[in-house]
Short mmCIF file of C-alpha atoms and ligand atoms in Angstrom, two decimals:
data_model
loop_
_atom_site.label_atom_id
_atom_site.label_comp_id
_atom_site.label_asym_id
_atom_site.label_seq_id
_atom_site.Cartn_x
_atom_site.Cartn_y
_atom_site.Cartn_z
CA MET A 1 28.86 61.87 -45.35
CA GLU A 2 29.02 61.35 -49.13
CA HIS A 3 31.99 59.32 -50.34
CA GLY A 4 32.44 61.56 -53.41
CA VAL A 5 34.07 58.75 -55.37
CA ARG A 6 33.45 58.06 -59.06
CA LYS A 7 36.64 56.29 -60.06
CA VAL A 8 38.64 53.81 -57.97
CA GLY A 9 42.30 53.02 -58.69
CA VAL A 10 43.67 49.69 -57.48
CA VAL A 11 47.40 48.98 -57.25
CA GLY A 12 48.11 45.25 -57.38
CA SER A 13 45.95 42.71 -59.21
CA GLY A 14 46.50 39.63 -57.05
CA GLN A 15 43.77 37.88 -55.08
CA MET A 16 43.05 40.89 -52.89
CA GLY A 17 43.48 43.67 -55.46
CA GLY A 18 41.54 41.70 -58.05
CA GLY A 19 38.72 41.06 -55.58
CA ILE A 20 38.58 44.72 -54.57
CA ALA A 21 38.48 45.81 -58.24
CA GLN A 22 35.67 43.35 -58.92
CA VAL A 23 33.42 44.44 -56.05
CA ALA A 24 34.02 48.12 -56.89
CA ALA A 25 33.09 47.58 -60.55
CA VAL A 26 30.01 45.52 -59.66
CA ALA A 27 28.96 48.33 -57.30
CA GLY A 28 29.02 50.79 -60.23
CA PHE A 29 32.41 52.48 -59.88
CA GLU A 30 34.77 53.03 -62.75
CA VAL A 31 37.88 51.00 -61.86
CA ALA A 32 41.47 50.99 -63.12
CA VAL A 33 43.61 48.18 -61.82
CA PHE A 34 47.37 48.45 -62.21
CA ASP A 35 50.00 45.72 -62.00
CA SER A 36 53.56 45.60 -63.29
CA ALA A 37 54.11 41.84 -62.85
CA SER A 38 53.96 40.03 -66.15
CA GLY A 39 50.85 37.92 -66.68
CA ALA A 40 49.18 39.23 -63.50
CA LEU A 41 46.56 41.34 -65.26
CA GLU A 42 45.56 38.53 -67.64
CA LYS A 43 45.07 36.25 -64.65
CA CYS A 44 43.07 38.92 -62.84
CA LYS A 45 40.80 39.49 -65.83
CA ALA A 46 40.28 35.75 -66.30
CA THR A 47 39.23 35.47 -62.63
CA HIS A 48 36.80 38.38 -63.01
CA ASP A 49 35.29 36.80 -66.13
CA LYS A 50 34.93 33.44 -64.38
CA LEU A 51 33.40 34.81 -61.16
CA LEU A 52 31.00 37.15 -62.96
CA ALA A 53 29.89 34.33 -65.29
CA ARG A 54 29.30 32.19 -62.21
CA ALA A 55 27.24 34.92 -60.55
CA VAL A 56 25.04 35.09 -63.67
CA GLU A 57 24.78 31.30 -63.83
CA LYS A 58 23.71 31.21 -60.16
CA GLY A 59 21.05 33.86 -60.81
CA ARG A 60 22.71 36.39 -58.51
CA MET A 61 23.32 38.87 -61.34
CA GLU A 62 21.82 39.74 -64.72
CA GLN A 63 24.05 39.22 -67.76
CA ALA A 64 23.67 42.92 -68.64
CA ASP A 65 24.94 43.93 -65.18
CA ALA A 66 27.93 41.58 -65.46
CA ASP A 67 28.74 43.06 -68.87
CA ALA A 68 28.41 46.60 -67.50
CA ALA A 69 30.74 45.75 -64.58
CA LYS A 70 33.31 44.36 -67.03
CA ALA A 71 33.03 47.50 -69.16
CA ARG A 72 33.83 49.63 -66.10
CA LEU A 73 37.12 47.75 -65.52
CA THR A 74 40.43 48.82 -67.07
CA TYR A 75 43.54 46.65 -66.67
CA ALA A 76 46.69 48.69 -66.96
CA GLU A 77 50.42 48.07 -67.02
CA SER A 78 51.00 51.78 -66.48
CA MET A 79 50.11 53.77 -63.38
CA ASP A 80 48.99 56.55 -65.73
CA ALA A 81 45.68 54.70 -66.15
CA LEU A 82 44.90 55.51 -62.51
CA ALA A 83 44.70 59.24 -63.35
CA GLY A 84 41.36 60.73 -62.38
CA ALA A 85 40.80 58.26 -59.53
CA ASP A 86 39.26 59.77 -56.41
CA ILE A 87 40.73 57.03 -54.26
CA VAL A 88 43.62 54.62 -54.83
CA ILE A 89 43.54 51.33 -52.93
CA GLU A 90 46.92 49.63 -52.66
CA ALA A 91 47.01 45.84 -52.49
CA VAL A 92 50.59 44.89 -53.29
CA VAL A 93 52.77 42.37 -51.45
CA GLU A 94 52.65 42.57 -47.63
CA ASN A 95 56.07 44.19 -47.26
CA ALA A 96 56.48 47.56 -45.52
CA ASP A 97 59.30 48.80 -47.78
CA VAL A 98 57.41 47.93 -50.97
CA LYS A 99 54.24 49.58 -49.70
CA LYS A 100 56.09 52.71 -48.57
CA ALA A 101 57.67 53.04 -52.03
CA VAL A 102 54.21 52.74 -53.64
CA PHE A 103 52.79 55.40 -51.32
CA ALA A 104 55.70 57.79 -51.92
CA ASP A 105 54.99 57.43 -55.64
CA LEU A 106 51.21 57.86 -55.23
CA ASP A 107 51.82 60.96 -53.11
CA LYS A 108 53.65 62.56 -56.03
CA ARG A 109 51.17 61.46 -58.69
CA PHE A 110 47.99 62.40 -56.82
CA THR A 111 48.14 65.97 -55.67
CA GLY A 112 44.45 66.88 -55.53
CA GLY A 113 43.61 65.50 -52.08
CA GLU A 114 42.64 62.04 -53.40
CA ILE A 115 42.35 59.36 -50.71
CA LEU A 116 45.24 56.88 -50.50
CA ALA A 117 44.15 53.60 -48.92
CA THR A 118 46.07 50.43 -48.13
CA ASN A 119 44.67 46.93 -47.87
CA THR A 120 47.45 45.89 -45.48
CA SER A 121 46.44 43.26 -42.94
CA SER A 122 49.16 44.05 -40.43
CA ILE A 123 51.55 46.84 -41.38
CA SER A 124 51.16 50.11 -39.47
CA ILE A 125 49.02 52.65 -41.35
CA THR A 126 50.95 55.40 -39.57
CA GLU A 127 54.25 54.02 -40.86
CA ILE A 128 52.96 53.78 -44.46
CA ALA A 129 51.48 57.29 -44.18
CA ALA A 130 54.86 58.61 -43.03
CA ALA A 131 56.23 57.77 -46.50
CA THR A 132 53.96 60.52 -47.89
CA THR A 133 53.83 64.28 -47.35
CA THR A 134 50.09 64.06 -46.71
CA PRO A 135 49.45 61.44 -43.97
CA GLU A 136 46.00 62.90 -43.26
CA ARG A 137 44.61 61.29 -46.44
CA VAL A 138 46.14 57.85 -45.81
CA ILE A 139 43.90 55.16 -44.34
CA GLY A 140 43.58 51.38 -44.02
CA MET A 141 40.86 49.58 -45.96
CA HIS A 142 41.29 45.97 -44.88
CA PHE A 143 39.25 43.59 -47.02
CA PHE A 144 39.00 39.86 -46.30
CA TYR A 145 39.59 36.87 -48.53
CA PRO A 146 37.64 35.91 -50.63
CA VAL A 147 36.76 39.57 -51.17
CA PRO A 148 33.54 39.06 -53.19
CA VAL A 149 32.15 36.82 -50.42
CA MET A 150 33.36 38.39 -47.16
CA LYS A 151 31.15 41.21 -45.89
CA LEU A 152 33.65 43.18 -43.81
CA VAL A 153 35.94 46.10 -44.48
CA GLU A 154 37.97 47.02 -41.40
CA VAL A 155 38.65 50.75 -41.81
CA ILE A 156 41.81 51.73 -39.94
CA ASN A 157 42.77 55.24 -38.94
CA GLY A 158 46.45 56.10 -38.86
CA LEU A 159 47.69 58.57 -36.28
CA ALA A 160 47.14 61.50 -38.68
CA THR A 161 44.09 60.28 -40.67
CA ASP A 162 41.56 63.10 -41.12
CA SER A 163 38.13 62.20 -39.70
CA ALA A 164 36.51 63.39 -42.96
CA VAL A 165 38.62 60.84 -44.86
CA THR A 166 37.46 58.11 -42.47
CA ALA A 167 33.81 59.11 -42.94
CA ARG A 168 34.19 59.03 -46.74
CA VAL A 169 35.88 55.62 -46.69
CA LEU A 170 33.20 54.19 -44.40
CA ALA A 171 30.55 55.46 -46.85
CA LEU A 172 32.50 54.14 -49.86
CA SER A 173 32.89 50.67 -48.30
CA GLU A 174 29.14 50.51 -47.72
CA ALA A 175 28.54 51.67 -51.31
CA MET A 176 30.74 48.75 -52.39
CA GLY A 177 28.27 46.44 -50.66
CA LYS A 178 30.34 45.83 -47.55
CA LYS A 179 29.83 46.40 -43.85
CA ALA A 180 32.47 48.92 -42.80
CA VAL A 181 33.74 48.94 -39.22
CA PRO A 182 36.30 51.44 -37.89
CA ALA A 183 39.39 50.55 -35.86
CA ASN A 184 42.59 52.25 -34.79
CA ASP A 185 46.17 51.62 -35.79
CA ARG A 186 47.61 49.12 -33.32
CA ALA A 187 49.45 45.98 -34.44
CA GLY A 188 47.02 43.56 -36.09
CA PHE A 189 44.19 46.12 -35.78
CA VAL A 190 41.17 44.19 -34.40
CA SER A 191 40.81 41.34 -36.89
CA ASN A 192 44.29 39.88 -36.74
CA ARG A 193 44.84 40.85 -33.10
CA VAL A 194 42.05 38.43 -32.23
CA LEU A 195 42.17 35.89 -35.09
CA MET A 196 45.89 35.13 -35.26
CA PRO A 197 46.45 34.27 -31.58
CA MET A 198 43.53 31.84 -31.88
CA ILE A 199 45.13 30.22 -34.93
CA ASN A 200 48.52 30.18 -33.17
CA GLU A 201 46.96 28.52 -30.12
CA ALA A 202 45.52 25.81 -32.37
CA PHE A 203 49.10 25.01 -33.48
CA TYR A 204 50.15 24.79 -29.81
CA ALA A 205 47.21 22.46 -29.12
CA TRP A 206 48.35 20.26 -32.00
CA MET A 207 52.05 20.45 -31.00
CA GLU A 208 51.25 19.48 -27.40
CA GLY A 209 49.10 16.56 -28.54
CA VAL A 210 45.89 17.96 -27.09
CA ALA A 211 44.11 16.61 -30.18
CA GLU A 212 44.73 15.66 -33.81
CA PRO A 213 44.53 18.59 -36.28
CA GLU A 214 41.25 17.28 -37.76
CA HIS A 215 39.76 17.12 -34.27
CA ILE A 216 40.97 20.60 -33.28
CA ASP A 217 39.25 21.96 -36.38
CA GLU A 218 36.09 19.96 -35.87
CA ILE A 219 35.78 21.14 -32.26
CA MET A 220 36.18 24.78 -33.25
CA LYS A 221 33.99 24.50 -36.34
CA LEU A 222 31.06 22.75 -34.73
CA GLY A 223 31.47 24.11 -31.21
CA MET A 224 31.93 27.76 -32.16
CA ASN A 225 30.01 27.76 -35.42
CA HIS A 226 33.06 28.90 -37.41
CA PRO A 227 32.91 28.24 -41.18
CA MET A 228 36.38 26.65 -41.08
CA GLY A 229 38.50 25.28 -38.26
CA PRO A 230 41.53 27.41 -37.30
CA LEU A 231 44.09 25.06 -38.87
CA ARG A 232 42.28 24.85 -42.21
CA LEU A 233 41.84 28.62 -42.08
CA ALA A 234 45.60 28.95 -41.50
CA ASP A 235 46.18 26.86 -44.66
CA PHE A 236 43.68 29.07 -46.51
CA ILE A 237 45.40 32.31 -45.41
CA GLY A 238 48.94 30.89 -45.80
CA LEU A 239 51.09 29.66 -42.92
CA ASP A 240 53.84 32.14 -43.83
CA THR A 241 51.33 34.99 -43.58
CA CYS A 242 50.08 33.73 -40.20
CA ALA A 243 53.64 33.46 -38.84
CA HIS A 244 54.49 36.89 -40.23
CA ILE A 245 51.45 38.50 -38.59
CA MET A 246 52.28 36.86 -35.22
CA ASN A 247 55.74 38.41 -35.43
CA VAL A 248 54.15 41.79 -36.25
CA LEU A 249 52.00 41.42 -33.11
CA ALA A 250 54.99 40.43 -30.95
CA ASP A 251 57.08 43.35 -32.24
CA GLY A 252 54.29 45.91 -32.31
CA LEU A 253 52.82 45.04 -28.91
CA HIS A 254 56.26 44.42 -27.34
CA ASN A 255 55.12 41.07 -26.05
CA GLU A 256 56.84 37.75 -26.73
CA ARG A 257 53.68 35.76 -26.03
CA TYR A 258 52.58 36.61 -29.57
CA ARG A 259 55.54 34.87 -31.28
CA PRO A 260 54.55 32.09 -33.73
CA CYS A 261 54.23 28.60 -32.29
CA PRO A 262 57.44 26.63 -33.07
CA LEU A 263 55.41 24.10 -35.04
CA LEU A 264 53.96 26.86 -37.23
CA ASP A 265 57.49 28.16 -37.89
CA GLN A 266 58.68 24.64 -38.66
CA LEU A 267 55.99 24.05 -41.29
CA VAL A 268 56.88 27.37 -42.89
CA VAL A 269 60.59 26.50 -43.18
CA ALA A 270 59.58 23.12 -44.60
CA GLY A 271 57.74 24.98 -47.38
CA ARG A 272 54.35 23.70 -46.22
CA LEU A 273 52.57 27.04 -46.63
CA GLY A 274 49.00 25.80 -47.04
CA ASN A 275 46.65 25.71 -50.03
CA LYS A 276 49.03 27.70 -52.23
CA THR A 277 51.78 25.06 -52.02
CA GLY A 278 49.42 22.08 -51.97
CA ARG A 279 50.27 21.20 -48.38
CA GLY A 280 50.21 22.95 -45.01
CA VAL A 281 48.59 21.42 -41.98
CA PHE A 282 46.50 19.36 -44.40
CA ASP A 283 47.31 17.86 -47.80
CA TYR A 284 45.63 19.40 -50.84
CA SER A 285 47.64 17.57 -53.52
CA SER A 286 44.65 15.53 -54.61
N1 LIG B 1 36.44 33.86 -54.74
C1 LIG B 1 35.15 34.15 -54.96
N2 LIG B 1 34.13 33.42 -54.48
C2 LIG B 1 34.45 32.35 -53.73
C3 LIG B 1 35.77 31.98 -53.46
C4 LIG B 1 36.79 32.77 -54.00
N3 LIG B 1 38.08 32.52 -53.79
N4 LIG B 1 35.76 30.88 -52.67
C5 LIG B 1 34.47 30.55 -52.49
N5 LIG B 1 33.69 31.44 -53.11
C6 LIG B 1 32.24 31.45 -53.17
C7 LIG B 1 31.79 30.21 -53.90
O1 LIG B 1 31.79 30.43 -55.29
C8 LIG B 1 30.40 29.98 -53.34
O2 LIG B 1 29.47 30.74 -54.05
P1 LIG B 1 28.33 30.02 -54.88
O3 LIG B 1 27.14 30.18 -54.01
O4 LIG B 1 28.28 30.77 -56.15
O5 LIG B 1 28.71 28.58 -55.06
C9 LIG B 1 30.49 30.55 -51.92
O6 LIG B 1 31.68 31.35 -51.87
C10 LIG B 1 30.60 29.46 -50.91
O7 LIG B 1 31.67 28.62 -51.29
P2 LIG B 1 31.67 27.04 -51.14
O8 LIG B 1 30.25 26.54 -51.19
O9 LIG B 1 32.64 26.48 -52.11
O10 LIG B 1 32.31 26.75 -49.75
P3 LIG B 1 31.92 27.26 -48.31
O11 LIG B 1 30.46 27.38 -48.11
O12 LIG B 1 32.73 26.44 -47.41
O13 LIG B 1 32.50 28.75 -48.27
C11 LIG B 1 34.23 30.19 -47.69
C12 LIG B 1 33.82 29.01 -48.55
C13 LIG B 1 33.40 31.42 -48.07
C14 LIG B 1 35.69 30.46 -48.00
C15 LIG B 1 33.97 29.83 -46.19
O14 LIG B 1 34.58 28.61 -45.87
C16 LIG B 1 34.48 30.86 -45.23
O15 LIG B 1 33.84 31.87 -44.98
N6 LIG B 1 35.68 30.62 -44.66
C17 LIG B 1 36.34 31.57 -43.78
C18 LIG B 1 37.01 32.63 -44.60
C19 LIG B 1 37.71 33.63 -43.77
O16 LIG B 1 37.73 33.61 -42.55
N7 LIG B 1 38.32 34.59 -44.46
C20 LIG B 1 39.11 35.59 -43.83
C21 LIG B 1 40.54 35.19 -43.84
S1 LIG B 1 41.54 36.34 -42.99
C22 LIG B 1 41.80 37.55 -44.14
O17 LIG B 1 41.43 37.53 -45.26
C23 LIG B 1 42.52 38.75 -43.68
C24 LIG B 1 43.81 38.68 -43.08
O18 LIG B 1 44.23 39.72 -42.70
C25 LIG B 1 44.65 37.47 -42.94
#
């Protein structure tokens, strides 16, 4: 099926929203990215400029193509700039109430059957869709960090998602240069249902003294051919995010075995959240 998309709207210009906007613009779509947080759009644009310049430097892109991608990007402090988008991809903070408020607003603004997608990594698509009057056009488009590098989009159907919407989003993800894989709306979908318990188990292995954190990571990296060990990956994702997703799994699957490892919780309360705070499992201060 054709995706039928010319313009992409992105709500939220953080690491995920910015990455999504960049890959969409590079793929030839007109893109408007909206953020209300002060300074966020400047930071997003600076990241785009830096990454596109690097792609040119590395010979992965012609200067003219980088310039054309930049010209297709609009950075807007008003949602009005999203008008005319055929799909809006939401990538705001991972909080159900905030996302539901965004979707209720999008539902009112976009009344022509436009697709409303969320980049949530763990919140129920069905729950977000229930904040709209048109749940059949709401879908999950789960990108992975760093978005320009990671090949996957996990496309998640809510309970009411129309199969034609799914087909269009699968086609759109491929047109954005990604490999799109469908999944259904259960807690953690597939990616975090499988990834997070592995990460959590690595914290248990550390807590129980099975091995030092460096050795746990080395065993998993070299033995399983993973690009990063699970503890470094936890730092990369954010320990607070990992703990939050484990709680989503425990609540959503009604199973206490998914609760975060006590050591993971302890690092979170200590403020050791990973790369973003300079220290998590490992120290990044230098
Ligand atoms: N943005 C854009 N590009 C980036 C980047 C970023 N934040 N970080 C790295 N890259 C690029 C680099 O520029 C580099 O490209 P060049 O060829 O131009 O140099 C390329 O990626 C490789 O980077 P490095 O050589 O610096 O390092 P590396 O080979 O170790 O790769 C990595 C870095 C791609 C992050 C790799 O370690 C990796 O794949 N790690 C696992 C990442 C992962 O699992 N992500 C998913 C997290 S889970 C998630 O996102 C969803 C969720 O729901 C929690």
